Structures are given as C-alpha cells and as structure tokens.
Amino acid sequence: MLRPRIPVNPLPTGIVTPLAQPTPTSAVEPTACHHDHTPAPVAPARTTVQLTPGSAAALAAGAGAVVLVVGTVLVSLLLAVAVTGVTVAVVAVVLRLLVKDMQRGR
C-alpha cells in the first residue's frame, strides 16, 4: 500500500532534513469478526408518478410559462440581430456615398 512520507521538521528552515520513513511492522494476523455479513435490505423503487388534476394544471401552466419566456427571449434576440443588420446596411450606404463624393472632389 501507499504510505505517507511525513517531513521531520514542521517549520521551514534553511536546513534540509531527510524524510522519515515508516518502520515496517511485524506481520499481524487478522482477527475473526463476529457479526453478520448479509447485505442491508433495499427499499423498493417507486416507478409511478401520480398526478392530481390540480398538479396537472400547475404543470401545464408552468410549461406554458416556460414556452412564453423562451419564445420572448428568442424573438428579442432575432429582433436585435435584424436591427443591427439594418443599421450596418445604412451605414455602409452612407459611407459609400461619402467615398464617392470624395472621389469626385466635392
């Protein structure tokens, strides 16, 4: 097995001290245990979920709320991308007109 190697000096000093090696122990015979080795009983797994009409309505309302929130976030992101694209297009047209006017010498 792995044995820990513990330093001899607990405080850092300038002196290097070799690590203490654990001394080998003599062979120890295992003692017999006097308890039962049977496994603990396992509780039966519950596989069915029972929904009452109230909990089913609450679940449906929660799912509807999640769909609405996620849809709102996605539509907002799409709108932000569309507005950014239109803004970049307008800036590109304006810059093109300015560069064209500069080349004509106006």
Short mmCIF file of C-alpha atoms in Angstrom, two decimals:
data_model
loop_
_atom_site.label_atom_id
_atom_site.label_comp_id
_atom_site.label_asym_id
_atom_site.label_seq_id
_atom_site.Cartn_x
_atom_site.Cartn_y
_atom_site.Cartn_z
CA MET A 1 0.00 0.00 0.00
CA LEU A 2 0.93 3.63 -0.23
CA ARG A 3 2.49 5.04 2.91
CA PRO A 4 2.64 8.77 3.59
CA ARG A 5 6.04 10.40 3.80
CA ILE A 6 5.99 12.96 6.59
CA PRO A 7 8.72 15.61 6.87
CA VAL A 8 10.65 15.60 10.13
CA ASN A 9 10.90 19.38 10.73
CA PRO A 10 7.50 21.12 10.93
CA LEU A 11 8.84 24.66 10.38
CA PRO A 12 10.67 25.77 7.24
CA THR A 13 14.33 26.35 7.94
CA GLY A 14 17.33 26.52 5.68
CA ILE A 15 18.40 23.05 6.73
CA VAL A 16 17.26 20.13 4.61
CA THR A 17 16.22 17.18 6.73
CA PRO A 18 15.60 13.78 5.15
CA LEU A 19 12.07 12.45 5.19
CA ALA A 20 11.13 9.99 7.91
CA GLN A 21 10.48 6.52 6.60
CA PRO A 22 7.83 4.46 8.39
CA THR A 23 9.25 1.43 10.07
CA PRO A 24 7.97 -1.89 8.81
CA THR A 25 5.65 -3.61 11.25
CA SER A 26 5.64 -7.27 12.02
CA ALA A 27 3.02 -9.47 10.46
CA VAL A 28 -0.29 -9.12 12.28
CA GLU A 29 -2.80 -11.90 11.99
CA PRO A 30 -6.33 -10.78 11.21
CA THR A 31 -8.91 -11.49 13.85
CA ALA A 32 -12.20 -13.15 13.04
CA CYS A 33 -15.20 -10.85 13.12
CA HIS A 34 -18.36 -11.87 14.96
CA HIS A 35 -21.06 -10.03 13.04
CA ASP A 36 -23.40 -10.90 10.19
CA HIS A 37 -22.25 -10.07 6.61
CA THR A 38 -25.67 -10.11 4.95
CA PRO A 39 -26.42 -7.02 2.82
CA ALA A 40 -28.84 -4.40 4.08
CA PRO A 41 -32.39 -4.59 2.73
CA VAL A 42 -33.04 -2.33 -0.24
CA ALA A 43 -36.20 -0.22 -0.35
CA PRO A 44 -38.38 -0.97 -3.40
CA ALA A 45 -38.07 1.62 -6.16
CA ARG A 46 -41.17 3.70 -6.84
CA THR A 47 -41.74 3.90 -10.57
CA THR A 48 -45.14 5.56 -10.93
CA VAL A 49 -45.92 9.25 -10.54
CA GLN A 50 -49.45 10.11 -9.59
CA LEU A 51 -50.77 13.44 -10.84
CA THR A 52 -53.83 15.02 -9.36
CA PRO A 53 -55.90 17.35 -11.53
CA GLY A 54 -54.51 20.34 -9.63
CA SER A 55 -50.90 19.30 -10.08
CA ALA A 56 -51.50 18.52 -13.76
CA ALA A 57 -52.94 22.02 -14.27
CA ALA A 58 -49.99 23.55 -12.42
CA LEU A 59 -47.58 21.55 -14.57
CA ALA A 60 -49.31 22.68 -17.77
CA ALA A 61 -49.31 26.31 -16.62
CA GLY A 62 -45.60 26.11 -15.74
CA ALA A 63 -44.76 24.58 -19.10
CA GLY A 64 -46.77 27.27 -20.88
CA ALA A 65 -44.95 29.98 -18.93
CA VAL A 66 -41.59 28.48 -19.85
CA VAL A 67 -42.55 28.36 -23.53
CA LEU A 68 -43.66 32.00 -23.44
CA VAL A 69 -40.49 33.19 -21.73
CA VAL A 70 -38.18 31.24 -24.06
CA GLY A 71 -40.15 32.45 -27.10
CA THR A 72 -39.93 36.06 -25.93
CA VAL A 73 -36.17 35.80 -25.44
CA LEU A 74 -35.64 34.22 -28.85
CA VAL A 75 -37.81 36.80 -30.63
CA SER A 76 -35.94 39.59 -28.84
CA LEU A 77 -32.60 38.17 -29.96
CA LEU A 78 -33.84 37.85 -33.54
CA LEU A 79 -35.10 41.43 -33.47
CA ALA A 80 -31.74 42.65 -32.14
CA VAL A 81 -29.92 40.87 -34.97
CA ALA A 82 -32.30 42.33 -37.56
CA VAL A 83 -31.93 45.89 -36.23
CA THR A 84 -28.14 45.51 -36.18
CA GLY A 85 -28.15 44.25 -39.77
CA VAL A 86 -30.29 47.15 -40.97
CA THR A 87 -28.06 49.64 -39.15
CA VAL A 88 -24.91 48.20 -40.70
CA ALA A 89 -26.52 48.33 -44.15
CA VAL A 90 -27.50 52.00 -43.72
CA VAL A 91 -24.00 52.90 -42.51
CA ALA A 92 -22.48 51.08 -45.49
CA VAL A 93 -24.67 53.03 -47.94
CA VAL A 94 -23.82 56.34 -46.29
CA LEU A 95 -20.10 55.58 -46.29
CA ARG A 96 -20.25 54.54 -49.94
CA LEU A 97 -21.91 57.82 -50.86
CA LEU A 98 -19.33 59.80 -48.86
CA VAL A 99 -16.40 57.98 -50.51
CA LYS A 100 -17.94 58.52 -53.94
CA ASP A 101 -18.37 62.26 -53.21
CA MET A 102 -14.74 62.48 -52.01
CA GLN A 103 -13.50 60.87 -55.23
CA ARG A 104 -15.45 63.38 -57.35
CA GLY A 105 -13.83 66.24 -55.44
CA ARG A 106 -16.86 67.86 -53.94
#
